[in-house]
Coordinates of C-alpha atoms in Angstrom, one line a residue:
Chain A
X1 CA -20.6 -31.7 -40.8
X2 CA -20.3 -32.0 -44.5
X3 CA -20.1 -35.6 -46.3
X4 CA -18.9 -36.1 -49.7
X5 CA -19.8 -39.9 -51.4
X6 CA -18.1 -41.2 -54.3
X7 CA -20.5 -42.6 -56.9
X8 CA -20.3 -44.1 -59.9
X9 CA -22.3 -45.5 -62.7
X10 CA -22.3 -48.7 -64.0
X11 CA -24.3 -51.4 -65.8
X12 CA -26.8 -53.5 -63.7
X13 CA -24.8 -57.1 -63.8
X14 CA -28.0 -58.5 -63.1
X15 CA -29.8 -57.9 -66.0
X16 CA -27.0 -57.6 -68.3
X17 CA -26.5 -60.6 -71.3
X18 CA -23.6 -62.2 -72.6
X19 CA -23.0 -62.8 -76.1
X20 CA -22.5 -65.9 -76.6
X21 CA -20.3 -65.9 -79.4
X22 CA -17.5 -63.0 -78.2
X23 CA -18.2 -64.6 -74.9
X24 CA -17.9 -60.4 -73.9
X25 CA -21.0 -58.4 -72.2
X26 CA -23.4 -56.9 -74.4
X27 CA -23.7 -53.8 -72.6
X28 CA -26.4 -52.3 -74.5
X29 CA -28.4 -54.9 -73.1
X30 CA -27.8 -53.7 -69.3
X31 CA -29.5 -50.4 -67.7
X32 CA -27.3 -48.1 -66.2
X33 CA -27.6 -47.7 -62.6
X34 CA -26.1 -46.4 -59.2
X35 CA -23.6 -48.8 -58.3
X36 CA -25.2 -51.0 -55.2
X37 CA -22.8 -50.2 -52.8
X38 CA -22.7 -46.5 -53.7
X39 CA -26.3 -46.2 -52.7
X40 CA -25.7 -47.6 -49.3
X41 CA -22.9 -45.1 -49.0
X42 CA -25.4 -42.1 -49.9
X43 CA -28.0 -43.4 -47.2
X44 CA -25.2 -44.0 -44.6
X45 CA -24.7 -40.4 -45.2
X46 CA -28.1 -39.2 -44.8
X47 CA -28.3 -41.5 -41.6
X48 CA -25.5 -39.5 -40.4
X49 CA -26.5 -35.8 -41.4
X50 CA -30.0 -37.0 -39.8
X51 CA -27.8 -36.8 -36.1
X52 CA -25.2 -34.4 -37.0
X53 CA -27.0 -32.2 -39.3
X54 CA -24.6 -30.5 -42.0
X55 CA -24.8 -31.4 -46.0
X56 CA -24.2 -34.2 -48.3
X57 CA -22.3 -33.4 -51.7
X58 CA -21.7 -36.5 -54.1
X59 CA -19.4 -37.0 -56.7
X60 CA -19.0 -38.5 -59.8
X61 CA -17.0 -39.3 -63.0
X62 CA -18.2 -40.6 -66.1
X63 CA -20.2 -39.6 -69.2
X64 CA -22.4 -37.0 -69.4
X65 CA -25.2 -39.5 -68.9
X66 CA -23.9 -40.1 -65.3
X67 CA -25.8 -37.6 -64.4
X68 CA -28.3 -39.9 -63.9
X69 CA -26.6 -41.3 -60.6
X70 CA -26.1 -38.2 -59.0
X71 CA -30.4 -37.6 -59.8
X72 CA -30.5 -40.9 -57.8
X73 CA -28.4 -39.9 -55.1
X74 CA -30.2 -36.7 -54.5
X75 CA -33.5 -38.7 -54.4
X76 CA -32.0 -40.5 -51.7
X77 CA -31.2 -37.7 -49.9
X78 CA -28.1 -35.5 -50.9
X79 CA -28.1 -32.3 -50.9
X80 CA -26.0 -31.4 -54.1
X81 CA -24.0 -33.1 -56.4
X82 CA -20.8 -32.7 -59.0
X83 CA -20.3 -34.9 -62.2
X84 CA -16.7 -34.9 -63.5
X85 CA -16.8 -35.4 -67.4
X86 CA -14.2 -34.8 -69.9
X87 CA -12.4 -37.0 -72.5
X88 CA -9.1 -36.4 -70.7
X89 CA -10.6 -38.3 -67.7
X90 CA -11.7 -41.5 -70.0
X91 CA -9.7 -44.9 -69.8
X92 CA -8.5 -44.1 -66.2
X93 CA -7.5 -47.2 -64.0
X94 CA -7.8 -47.0 -60.3
X95 CA -4.6 -44.9 -59.8
X96 CA -5.8 -42.4 -62.5
X97 CA -9.3 -42.2 -61.2
X98 CA -8.5 -41.7 -57.4
X99 CA -6.3 -38.7 -58.6
X100 CA -9.2 -37.0 -60.5
X101 CA -11.7 -37.5 -57.6
X102 CA -9.2 -36.2 -55.3
X103 CA -8.3 -32.6 -57.3
X104 CA -12.6 -32.6 -57.9
X105 CA -12.5 -32.9 -53.6
X106 CA -10.2 -30.2 -53.6
X107 CA -12.1 -27.7 -55.2
X108 CA -14.9 -29.2 -53.6
X109 CA -13.2 -28.6 -50.4
X110 CA -12.3 -24.8 -51.2
X111 CA -16.3 -24.2 -50.7
X112 CA -17.1 -25.7 -47.8
X113 CA -14.4 -28.1 -45.6
X114 CA -14.9 -31.9 -46.1
X115 CA -15.3 -33.7 -42.9
X116 CA -15.8 -37.4 -44.6
X117 CA -15.6 -39.2 -48.0
X118 CA -17.7 -42.2 -48.1
X119 CA -17.1 -44.6 -50.9
X120 CA -18.9 -47.9 -51.7
X121 CA -16.9 -50.8 -51.0
X122 CA -16.0 -51.6 -54.7
X123 CA -18.1 -51.0 -58.3
X124 CA -19.8 -54.1 -59.3
X125 CA -18.1 -53.4 -62.3
X126 CA -14.2 -53.3 -62.2
X127 CA -14.9 -55.2 -58.6
X128 CA -11.2 -53.6 -57.1
X129 CA -12.1 -51.5 -54.3
X130 CA -8.9 -49.5 -54.8
X131 CA -10.5 -46.1 -55.6
X132 CA -11.1 -45.3 -52.1
X133 CA -8.2 -46.0 -50.0
X134 CA -6.3 -44.3 -53.3
X135 CA -8.5 -40.8 -52.6
X136 CA -7.9 -41.0 -49.1
X137 CA -4.0 -41.4 -49.7
X138 CA -4.4 -38.7 -52.0
X139 CA -6.0 -36.3 -49.3
X140 CA -3.5 -37.5 -46.7
X141 CA -6.5 -38.7 -44.4
X142 CA -7.1 -42.1 -43.1
X143 CA -9.0 -44.9 -45.1
X144 CA -11.1 -47.1 -43.6
X145 CA -12.4 -50.0 -45.6
X146 CA -15.2 -52.5 -45.4
X147 CA -17.3 -50.9 -42.7
X148 CA -20.7 -52.4 -41.4
X149 CA -21.2 -49.9 -38.8
X150 CA -20.8 -46.3 -38.1
X151 CA -21.6 -46.3 -34.4
X152 CA -20.7 -43.0 -33.5
X153 CA -19.8 -39.9 -34.9
X154 CA -19.1 -36.7 -32.9
X155 CA -18.3 -33.9 -34.7
X156 CA -17.3 -31.6 -31.9
X157 CA -14.3 -34.1 -31.4
X158 CA -14.3 -34.7 -35.0
X159 CA -14.1 -38.2 -34.1
X160 CA -16.1 -41.8 -35.9
X161 CA -16.8 -44.8 -33.9
X162 CA -16.8 -47.4 -36.7
X163 CA -17.5 -51.3 -37.4
X164 CA -15.1 -52.8 -39.3
X165 CA -15.5 -56.4 -40.9
X166 CA -12.5 -58.6 -41.3
X167 CA -11.6 -62.0 -42.3
X168 CA -13.5 -63.9 -39.7
X169 CA -14.9 -61.2 -37.6
X170 CA -15.1 -58.1 -36.8
X171 CA -13.3 -54.5 -35.4
X172 CA -14.3 -51.5 -33.8
X173 CA -12.0 -48.7 -35.2
X174 CA -12.1 -45.1 -33.8
X175 CA -10.8 -42.8 -36.5
X176 CA -10.0 -38.8 -36.3
X177 CA -12.1 -36.5 -38.8
X178 CA -11.8 -36.0 -41.8
X179 CA -11.8 -39.6 -42.6
X180 CA -12.5 -41.5 -45.8
X181 CA -14.7 -44.8 -45.3
X182 CA -15.9 -47.5 -47.4
X183 CA -19.0 -49.1 -46.9
X184 CA -20.3 -52.8 -47.2
X185 CA -23.8 -53.6 -48.2
X186 CA -25.0 -54.7 -45.2
X187 CA -24.5 -51.2 -43.1
X188 CA -27.8 -50.2 -44.0
X189 CA -31.2 -50.9 -45.6
X190 CA -32.0 -48.3 -48.6
X191 CA -35.1 -46.6 -47.2
X192 CA -38.0 -45.6 -49.8
X193 CA -37.2 -42.0 -51.0
X194 CA -39.4 -39.7 -49.2
X195 CA -41.9 -37.7 -52.3
X196 CA -39.8 -34.0 -51.9
X197 CA -36.9 -35.6 -52.8
X198 CA -38.3 -37.5 -55.5
X199 CA -39.4 -33.9 -56.9
X200 CA -35.7 -32.5 -56.1
X201 CA -34.1 -35.0 -58.2
X202 CA -36.4 -34.9 -60.9
X203 CA -35.4 -31.0 -61.3
X204 CA -32.1 -31.3 -60.2
X205 CA -29.5 -30.0 -62.1
X206 CA -25.7 -31.4 -61.3
X207 CA -23.1 -29.2 -61.1
X208 CA -20.9 -30.4 -64.3
X209 CA -17.0 -29.7 -64.2
X210 CA -14.2 -30.6 -67.2
X211 CA -10.7 -30.8 -66.3
X212 CA -10.4 -27.2 -66.9
X213 CA -12.7 -26.5 -63.7
X214 CA -10.0 -28.3 -61.7
X215 CA -6.8 -26.7 -60.3
X216 CA -3.4 -27.8 -60.2
X217 CA -3.9 -30.8 -62.4
X218 CA -1.2 -32.6 -63.9
X219 CA -2.7 -33.8 -67.2
X220 CA -0.4 -36.7 -67.5
X221 CA -1.9 -38.2 -64.3
X222 CA -5.3 -38.2 -66.2
X223 CA -7.4 -40.8 -67.7
X224 CA -5.8 -43.4 -70.1
X225 CA -2.0 -41.9 -69.8
X226 CA -2.1 -41.4 -66.2
X227 CA -2.8 -45.3 -65.8
X228 CA -0.1 -47.5 -65.1
X229 CA -1.7 -50.7 -66.0
X230 CA -3.2 -51.8 -69.1
X231 CA -4.9 -54.5 -70.3
X232 CA -2.8 -57.2 -72.2
X233 CA -4.8 -60.0 -73.4
X234 CA -8.3 -61.4 -73.0
X235 CA -8.7 -65.5 -73.2
X236 CA -11.1 -67.9 -72.1
X237 CA -10.3 -69.6 -69.0
X238 CA -9.7 -73.5 -69.3
X239 CA -12.9 -74.9 -68.5
X240 CA -13.5 -77.4 -65.5
X241 CA -13.2 -80.8 -66.1
X242 CA -16.5 -82.0 -67.8
X243 CA -19.4 -80.4 -68.0
X244 CA -20.7 -83.8 -67.5
X245 CA -24.5 -84.4 -67.5
X246 CA -25.6 -87.1 -65.3
X247 CA -28.0 -89.5 -67.3
X248 CA -30.6 -91.8 -66.1
X249 CA -33.5 -91.4 -63.7
X250 CA -33.3 -89.7 -60.1
X251 CA -31.9 -92.8 -58.5
X252 CA -29.1 -93.8 -61.3
X253 CA -28.1 -89.5 -61.3
X254 CA -28.2 -89.7 -57.5
X255 CA -26.0 -92.8 -56.9
X256 CA -23.5 -91.7 -59.7
X257 CA -23.3 -88.3 -57.6
X258 CA -22.4 -89.9 -54.7
X259 CA -20.0 -92.0 -56.6
X260 CA -18.0 -89.0 -57.5
X261 CA -18.3 -87.2 -54.3
X262 CA -16.6 -90.4 -52.5
X263 CA -14.2 -90.3 -54.7
X264 CA -12.8 -87.6 -53.4
X265 CA -11.9 -89.5 -50.0
X266 CA -10.2 -86.5 -48.4
X267 CA -12.9 -84.8 -48.3
X268 CA -15.9 -86.9 -47.4
X269 CA -14.8 -89.3 -44.4
X270 CA -17.0 -91.4 -42.5
X271 CA -15.4 -91.0 -38.9
X272 CA -16.5 -92.3 -35.7
X273 CA -18.4 -90.1 -33.6
Chain B
X1 CA 13.0 -44.7 -63.2
X2 CA 16.0 -47.4 -64.1
X3 CA 14.2 -50.8 -64.1
X4 CA 17.1 -52.5 -63.9
X5 CA 17.4 -51.2 -60.1
X6 CA 14.2 -53.0 -59.4
X7 CA 14.7 -57.1 -58.4
X8 CA 12.8 -59.6 -56.5
X9 CA 9.8 -61.1 -55.7
X10 CA 8.3 -60.1 -52.7
X11 CA 5.0 -61.4 -50.8
X12 CA 3.0 -59.9 -48.0
X13 CA 2.9 -62.2 -45.3
X14 CA -0.3 -61.2 -43.2
X15 CA -0.4 -62.3 -39.9
X16 CA -3.4 -61.9 -37.2
X17 CA -2.6 -62.3 -33.0
X18 CA 0.4 -64.3 -34.4
X19 CA -0.8 -66.5 -37.1
X20 CA 0.1 -66.2 -40.7
X21 CA -3.2 -65.9 -43.1
X22 CA -3.5 -69.2 -45.4
X23 CA -3.1 -66.8 -48.5
X24 CA 0.2 -65.7 -47.8
X25 CA 1.4 -69.2 -47.7
X26 CA -0.4 -69.7 -50.9
X27 CA 1.4 -66.8 -52.2
X28 CA 4.8 -68.1 -51.2
X29 CA 4.0 -70.5 -53.2
X30 CA 2.8 -68.8 -56.3
X31 CA 5.7 -66.4 -56.0
X32 CA 8.4 -69.3 -55.8
X33 CA 7.9 -70.2 -59.2
X34 CA 7.8 -66.7 -60.2
X35 CA 11.2 -65.9 -58.8
X36 CA 12.3 -69.4 -60.0
X37 CA 11.2 -68.0 -63.4
X38 CA 13.2 -64.6 -63.4
X39 CA 15.9 -66.3 -61.4
X40 CA 15.7 -63.7 -58.5
X41 CA 15.1 -64.2 -54.8
X42 CA 11.8 -64.6 -53.2
X43 CA 11.6 -62.7 -50.0
X44 CA 8.5 -62.6 -47.4
X45 CA 7.6 -59.2 -45.4
X46 CA 6.0 -59.4 -42.2
X47 CA 4.7 -56.5 -39.8
X48 CA 3.5 -56.8 -36.1
X49 CA 4.6 -56.8 -32.7
X50 CA 6.7 -59.9 -31.3
X51 CA 6.4 -61.5 -34.7
X52 CA 9.8 -62.4 -35.1
X53 CA 9.5 -66.0 -34.3
X54 CA 7.0 -66.4 -37.8
X55 CA 9.9 -65.5 -40.1
X56 CA 11.1 -69.1 -40.0
X57 CA 7.9 -70.4 -41.0
X58 CA 8.0 -68.2 -44.1
X59 CA 11.6 -69.4 -45.3
X60 CA 10.0 -73.5 -44.4
X61 CA 7.2 -72.4 -47.3
X62 CA 9.9 -71.3 -50.0
X63 CA 10.9 -67.6 -49.2
X64 CA 15.0 -67.0 -49.5
X65 CA 14.7 -64.0 -47.2
X66 CA 12.0 -62.6 -44.8
X67 CA 11.9 -58.8 -44.2
X68 CA 10.8 -58.2 -40.5
X69 CA 9.2 -55.0 -39.1
X70 CA 8.6 -55.4 -35.5
X71 CA 6.9 -52.6 -33.6
X72 CA 3.9 -52.2 -30.9
X73 CA 2.9 -49.8 -32.8
X74 CA 1.8 -52.6 -35.6
X75 CA 0.4 -54.6 -32.9
X76 CA -2.9 -54.8 -34.9
X77 CA -3.6 -53.7 -38.7
X78 CA -3.7 -50.5 -39.4
X79 CA -3.6 -48.8 -42.6
X80 CA -1.5 -45.9 -41.9
X81 CA 1.0 -47.7 -39.9
X82 CA 1.1 -50.6 -42.1
X83 CA 1.8 -48.4 -45.0
X84 CA 4.4 -46.5 -43.8
X85 CA 6.5 -49.9 -43.1
X86 CA 5.7 -51.2 -46.6
X87 CA 7.2 -48.4 -48.4
X88 CA 9.6 -48.1 -46.2
X89 CA 11.1 -51.6 -47.3
X90 CA 10.0 -51.2 -51.0
X91 CA 11.7 -47.8 -51.4
X92 CA 15.0 -49.4 -49.9
X93 CA 14.8 -52.7 -51.4
X94 CA 13.1 -52.0 -54.6
X95 CA 11.5 -55.4 -55.5
X96 CA 10.0 -55.6 -59.1
X97 CA 6.8 -57.8 -58.0
X98 CA 4.9 -57.6 -54.9
X99 CA 2.0 -59.7 -54.2
X100 CA -0.9 -59.5 -51.5
X101 CA -3.6 -61.6 -50.0
X102 CA -7.0 -60.2 -51.0
X103 CA -8.2 -60.3 -47.6
X104 CA -9.7 -56.8 -46.3
X105 CA -6.6 -56.0 -44.9
X106 CA -4.4 -57.1 -47.9
X107 CA -6.3 -55.3 -50.7
X108 CA -7.0 -52.0 -47.9
X109 CA -2.9 -52.3 -47.7
X110 CA -2.0 -52.5 -51.6
X111 CA -4.5 -49.9 -52.5
X112 CA -3.0 -47.4 -50.4
X113 CA 0.7 -48.5 -51.0
X114 CA 0.1 -48.3 -55.0
X115 CA -0.9 -44.8 -54.9
X116 CA 2.2 -43.7 -52.4
X117 CA 4.5 -45.7 -55.0
X118 CA 2.3 -44.5 -57.7
X119 CA 2.7 -47.7 -59.4
X120 CA -0.4 -50.1 -60.9
X121 CA -2.3 -52.7 -58.6
X122 CA -4.6 -55.4 -60.0
X123 CA -7.0 -56.4 -58.2
X124 CA -8.7 -60.1 -57.2
X125 CA -6.0 -62.0 -59.6
X126 CA -6.7 -65.6 -60.1
X127 CA -4.1 -66.6 -62.1
X128 CA -0.1 -65.5 -62.2
X129 CA 2.7 -65.8 -64.6
X130 CA 5.8 -63.6 -66.1
X131 CA 7.1 -62.6 -69.0
X132 CA 10.4 -63.4 -68.6
X133 CA 12.2 -61.7 -71.2
X134 CA 10.0 -58.1 -70.6
X135 CA 10.1 -59.2 -66.8
X136 CA 6.5 -58.4 -66.6
X137 CA 4.2 -59.9 -64.5
X138 CA 1.0 -60.9 -66.0
X139 CA -1.9 -61.3 -63.7
X140 CA -5.0 -62.4 -64.6
X141 CA -8.2 -62.0 -63.3
X142 CA -12.0 -62.4 -64.4
X143 CA -13.3 -59.3 -66.7
X144 CA -15.9 -57.7 -66.0
X145 CA -18.7 -61.0 -67.1
X146 CA -18.4 -63.7 -69.5
X147 CA -16.6 -66.3 -69.5
X148 CA -13.1 -64.6 -69.9
X149 CA -9.7 -63.6 -68.5
X150 CA -8.2 -60.3 -68.9
X151 CA -4.4 -60.2 -68.1
X152 CA -3.4 -57.1 -66.3
X153 CA 0.2 -55.4 -67.1
X154 CA 2.2 -52.6 -65.7
X155 CA 4.6 -51.9 -68.0
X156 CA 5.9 -48.4 -67.1
X157 CA 6.0 -48.9 -63.4
X158 CA 7.9 -50.6 -60.6
X159 CA 6.8 -52.4 -58.5
X160 CA 4.5 -54.4 -60.0
X161 CA 1.6 -55.1 -58.0
X162 CA -1.4 -57.4 -57.4
X163 CA -3.6 -59.0 -54.7
X164 CA -4.7 -62.3 -55.1
X165 CA -7.8 -64.4 -54.3
X166 CA -7.1 -66.9 -51.5
X167 CA -7.8 -70.2 -52.7
X168 CA -6.7 -70.2 -55.7
X169 CA -2.9 -70.5 -55.5
X170 CA -1.3 -73.8 -54.2
X171 CA 0.9 -73.4 -50.8
X172 CA 4.4 -75.7 -51.2
X173 CA 4.8 -78.4 -48.7
X174 CA 6.5 -76.6 -45.6
X175 CA 10.4 -77.6 -45.5
X176 CA 11.8 -76.6 -41.9
X177 CA 15.5 -77.5 -43.4
X178 CA 15.5 -74.7 -46.1
X179 CA 17.5 -72.0 -45.3
X180 CA 17.0 -68.5 -45.7
X181 CA 18.2 -64.8 -44.3
X182 CA 16.1 -62.7 -41.8
X183 CA 16.7 -59.0 -42.7
X184 CA 14.8 -57.4 -39.5
X185 CA 14.3 -53.3 -40.1
X186 CA 13.4 -50.6 -37.8
X187 CA 11.4 -47.7 -38.5
X188 CA 9.9 -45.0 -36.3
X189 CA 6.5 -45.0 -35.4
X190 CA 4.6 -43.0 -32.9
X191 CA 1.2 -43.8 -31.3
X192 CA 0.2 -40.6 -30.5
X193 CA 0.8 -39.6 -34.3
X194 CA -1.8 -42.1 -35.8
X195 CA -5.2 -40.9 -36.2
X196 CA -6.7 -44.5 -36.1
X197 CA -7.1 -46.7 -33.1
X198 CA -8.1 -50.2 -32.9
X199 CA -10.6 -50.6 -30.3
X200 CA -11.5 -54.1 -30.1
X201 CA -11.0 -56.9 -32.1
X202 CA -14.3 -59.8 -32.5
X203 CA -13.3 -63.3 -33.8
X204 CA -17.0 -64.2 -35.1
X205 CA -17.6 -67.6 -34.0
X206 CA -21.7 -67.4 -34.4
X207 CA -21.1 -68.0 -38.3
X208 CA -20.2 -71.8 -38.4
X209 CA -17.8 -71.6 -41.0
X210 CA -16.4 -68.5 -43.1
X211 CA -17.7 -68.9 -46.7
X212 CA -14.7 -67.5 -48.0
X213 CA -12.9 -70.5 -46.3
X214 CA -15.6 -73.2 -46.4
X215 CA -14.3 -76.7 -48.3
X216 CA -17.6 -77.6 -48.9
X217 CA -20.3 -75.1 -49.8
X218 CA -24.1 -75.9 -50.4
X219 CA -25.6 -73.0 -52.4
X220 CA -29.4 -72.4 -52.9
X221 CA -31.3 -70.2 -55.9
X222 CA -34.8 -69.0 -56.4
X223 CA -35.1 -72.1 -57.9
X224 CA -35.6 -73.8 -54.4
X225 CA -39.3 -72.0 -54.7
X226 CA -39.9 -70.5 -51.0
X227 CA -38.4 -70.4 -47.6
X228 CA -39.7 -73.9 -47.0
X229 CA -38.1 -75.8 -49.7
X230 CA -34.9 -73.9 -48.9
X231 CA -34.7 -75.8 -45.7
X232 CA -33.1 -78.6 -47.9
X233 CA -30.1 -76.8 -48.3
X234 CA -29.3 -76.1 -44.9
X235 CA -30.4 -79.9 -44.3
X236 CA -27.9 -81.3 -47.0
X237 CA -25.6 -78.8 -46.0
X238 CA -26.0 -79.7 -42.1
X239 CA -25.4 -83.8 -43.3
X240 CA -22.3 -83.3 -45.0
X241 CA -20.5 -80.9 -42.6
X242 CA -20.9 -78.1 -45.5
X243 CA -21.6 -74.3 -45.6
X244 CA -24.8 -72.7 -46.7
X245 CA -24.7 -70.3 -49.2
X246 CA -27.2 -68.5 -51.7
X247 CA -27.6 -65.9 -55.0
X248 CA -28.2 -62.9 -54.4
X249 CA -32.2 -63.3 -55.5
X250 CA -32.2 -65.2 -52.4
X251 CA -30.6 -63.0 -50.2
X252 CA -33.0 -60.3 -51.4
X253 CA -36.0 -63.1 -50.6
X254 CA -34.7 -62.4 -47.1
X255 CA -34.1 -66.2 -46.8
X256 CA -30.6 -65.7 -46.2
X257 CA -28.5 -62.9 -44.8
X258 CA -26.2 -61.0 -46.7
X259 CA -23.1 -62.7 -45.5
X260 CA -23.8 -65.9 -46.9
X261 CA -24.5 -64.2 -50.3
X262 CA -22.2 -65.7 -53.5
X263 CA -21.7 -63.8 -56.3
X264 CA -20.3 -60.6 -57.5
X265 CA -21.8 -58.6 -54.8
X266 CA -21.6 -61.1 -52.2
X267 CA -18.5 -63.5 -51.2
X268 CA -16.6 -64.7 -53.6
X269 CA -15.8 -68.7 -52.9
X270 CA -13.4 -71.4 -53.9
X271 CA -14.2 -74.5 -52.2
X272 CA -13.2 -77.8 -53.1
X273 CA -17.0 -79.2 -54.0
X274 CA -19.6 -76.5 -54.8
X275 CA -23.4 -77.9 -55.1
X276 CA -25.3 -74.8 -56.9
X277 CA -28.9 -75.8 -56.5
X278 CA -32.0 -74.5 -58.1
X279 CA -29.4 -71.9 -59.4
X280 CA -29.6 -70.4 -63.1
X281 CA -26.5 -69.5 -63.4
X282 CA -26.5 -65.5 -64.0
X283 CA -23.3 -63.8 -64.4
X284 CA -22.9 -62.0 -61.2
X285 CA -23.1 -65.7 -59.3
X286 CA -20.6 -67.6 -61.5
X287 CA -18.2 -65.2 -60.9
X288 CA -18.4 -65.4 -57.3
X289 CA -17.6 -69.4 -57.6
X290 CA -16.6 -70.6 -61.0
X291 CA -13.2 -71.4 -59.3
X292 CA -14.4 -74.2 -57.2
X293 CA -12.8 -77.3 -57.8
X294 CA -16.2 -79.3 -58.2
X295 CA -19.0 -77.8 -59.2
X296 CA -22.3 -80.0 -59.1
X297 CA -25.3 -78.3 -60.4
X298 CA -28.7 -79.5 -60.3
X299 CA -31.7 -77.6 -62.2
X300 CA -34.7 -78.1 -63.9
X301 CA -33.7 -76.7 -66.2
X302 CA -30.9 -78.1 -69.1
X303 CA -30.1 -74.9 -70.7
X304 CA -29.4 -73.4 -67.6
X305 CA -26.2 -71.8 -67.8
X306 CA -25.1 -73.0 -64.6
X307 CA -24.5 -76.2 -66.6
X308 CA -21.4 -74.7 -68.4
X309 CA -19.6 -73.8 -65.7
X310 CA -20.4 -77.2 -63.6
X311 CA -17.9 -80.3 -63.9
X312 CA -20.9 -82.5 -63.2
X313 CA -24.4 -81.5 -63.7
X314 CA -27.9 -83.0 -63.1
X315 CA -31.0 -81.9 -65.0
X316 CA -34.1 -82.6 -62.5
X317 CA -35.9 -81.3 -59.6
X318 CA -34.1 -80.1 -56.7
X319 CA -37.1 -81.3 -54.7
X320 CA -36.5 -84.8 -55.5
X321 CA -32.8 -85.3 -55.9
X322 CA -31.9 -83.4 -52.9
X323 CA -33.7 -85.5 -50.3
X324 CA -32.5 -88.5 -52.1
X325 CA -28.5 -87.2 -51.5
X326 CA -29.5 -86.4 -48.1
X327 CA -30.8 -89.7 -47.4
X328 CA -27.9 -91.8 -49.1
X329 CA -25.3 -89.8 -46.8
X330 CA -27.5 -90.4 -44.2
X331 CA -27.8 -94.1 -44.5
X332 CA -23.6 -94.3 -45.3
X333 CA -23.5 -92.9 -42.1
X334 CA -25.8 -95.6 -40.2
X335 CA -24.1 -98.1 -41.8
X336 CA -20.4 -96.9 -41.1
X337 CA -21.0 -95.4 -38.0
X338 CA -20.0 -92.0 -37.3
X339 CA -20.1 -88.8 -39.3
X340 CA -19.4 -87.5 -42.6
X341 CA -16.9 -85.3 -42.7
X342 CA -14.1 -83.0 -44.2
X343 CA -10.9 -83.8 -43.0

């Protein structure tokens, strides 16, 4: 059983500050972290490996300092990690990103066939969730998104039983392997890393690939050139109707608020029980 | 690629168990105005098993035509079967714009289809417009962080595609007198060729209301102090028939389960009324709720950023204000009889 987990380095949106003048993010204010959903993806791979045996590779694309998220993944329990780093990949949207990652997966697969790919639900900086299914399509394996439980993995029969989140409820899916999962946060709790993992991570040197390490790459499909979407303009959205502060004593504030709420008659109706 | 071959605005009509998702009807409303500006037809496309009869509803909500693929293999949503149908339709009829609801299935489908059609896809759009001269879809979404929106364009590929957040666009009032054309398409699908099976679908009724669909949400933050004080959030919600949400801090403290988290790593919500109580308004929370219609913020700190997005703010102690608010609603109920509810 060989699982590849795709991970991304993102700025920590919990800590990041906004420049009040430009209304944009002050990226320097935020430490770069392993995308939280991807941490759960690595953790899930560790859980699966504990039952089936095998190994876990992690794959990332980003600037050279993104090796940090590979080390973090090793700490959680991955066996090895690859970083795709090259200016040719820069400026990629989701289509170009899934292309580059699928090319790297092709190369990984040459050494060791891949049974499962796991991605986080989405990255907290781009927030699209489009790269996972994109990779699956390019590899021609089924994508199963919004997975909240890996119920059973059967490496002999090459099948997996999954629980997938829906708009109102969930469903059980049986899929053939290889397949690609994208996982929600509630799929697991991140364990404390055992000491040997920490030591391994500290010493670990990720495998670094540039575009020249990939085979049969169409360069026009990479980076900015390979990205059909572009940002047209940025603008400040219209503010909601007021931002009005209610003044007075607590009870005055509360009665003003009641008036506002009850004015929305379609919302608060007093109906006889 | 000859852009002149591509014409028309299309909306994916998502149905579950023969019921059309609300967001699909909202998108017919939004798609109608885009199609009118471009002076092209608006089409819905619907896939499923035994769903032909839904076509009239799609027309009533604004479509000029409906493409239907009715096949037993399409009984439940699966990426591999549904994407085959959508790609078949898109390649045959060449729409210039395709919109999908940003639901788990809509996002899944759109991502797969975009890859195979080698085209651009904008995720979680909250504003839609078109540049009529250039025939460009202007899909805007909150940019990463900040009170700033980014308009995403797809200039060199067709169709232009976007997923759109539920509860942001407005559905038209249905008009059963509208005329439209129903076009039925057949595609070859074999169950034995499918690599995934849906074994069971469970509608989860344990959650009183799905946060994403809630009309009123009472959301509490770390400012509530402790788990015991947080009960006030539950009490207010219960009094006014609202759903309960919490910030990432609250969920991490274990006061609420993760599915009740509102924000960038939780649910994105757009209720009619959103109470933000004891919430400072950290960016990753704000992106998940700022499209709510009416935002009421209660916080001790007059400089809390939540007041920037709030429609009305009260600077004060939630421990005093919330109980007073509960009291008011309760006495209103006693006075008039019955209960306070959303209709």
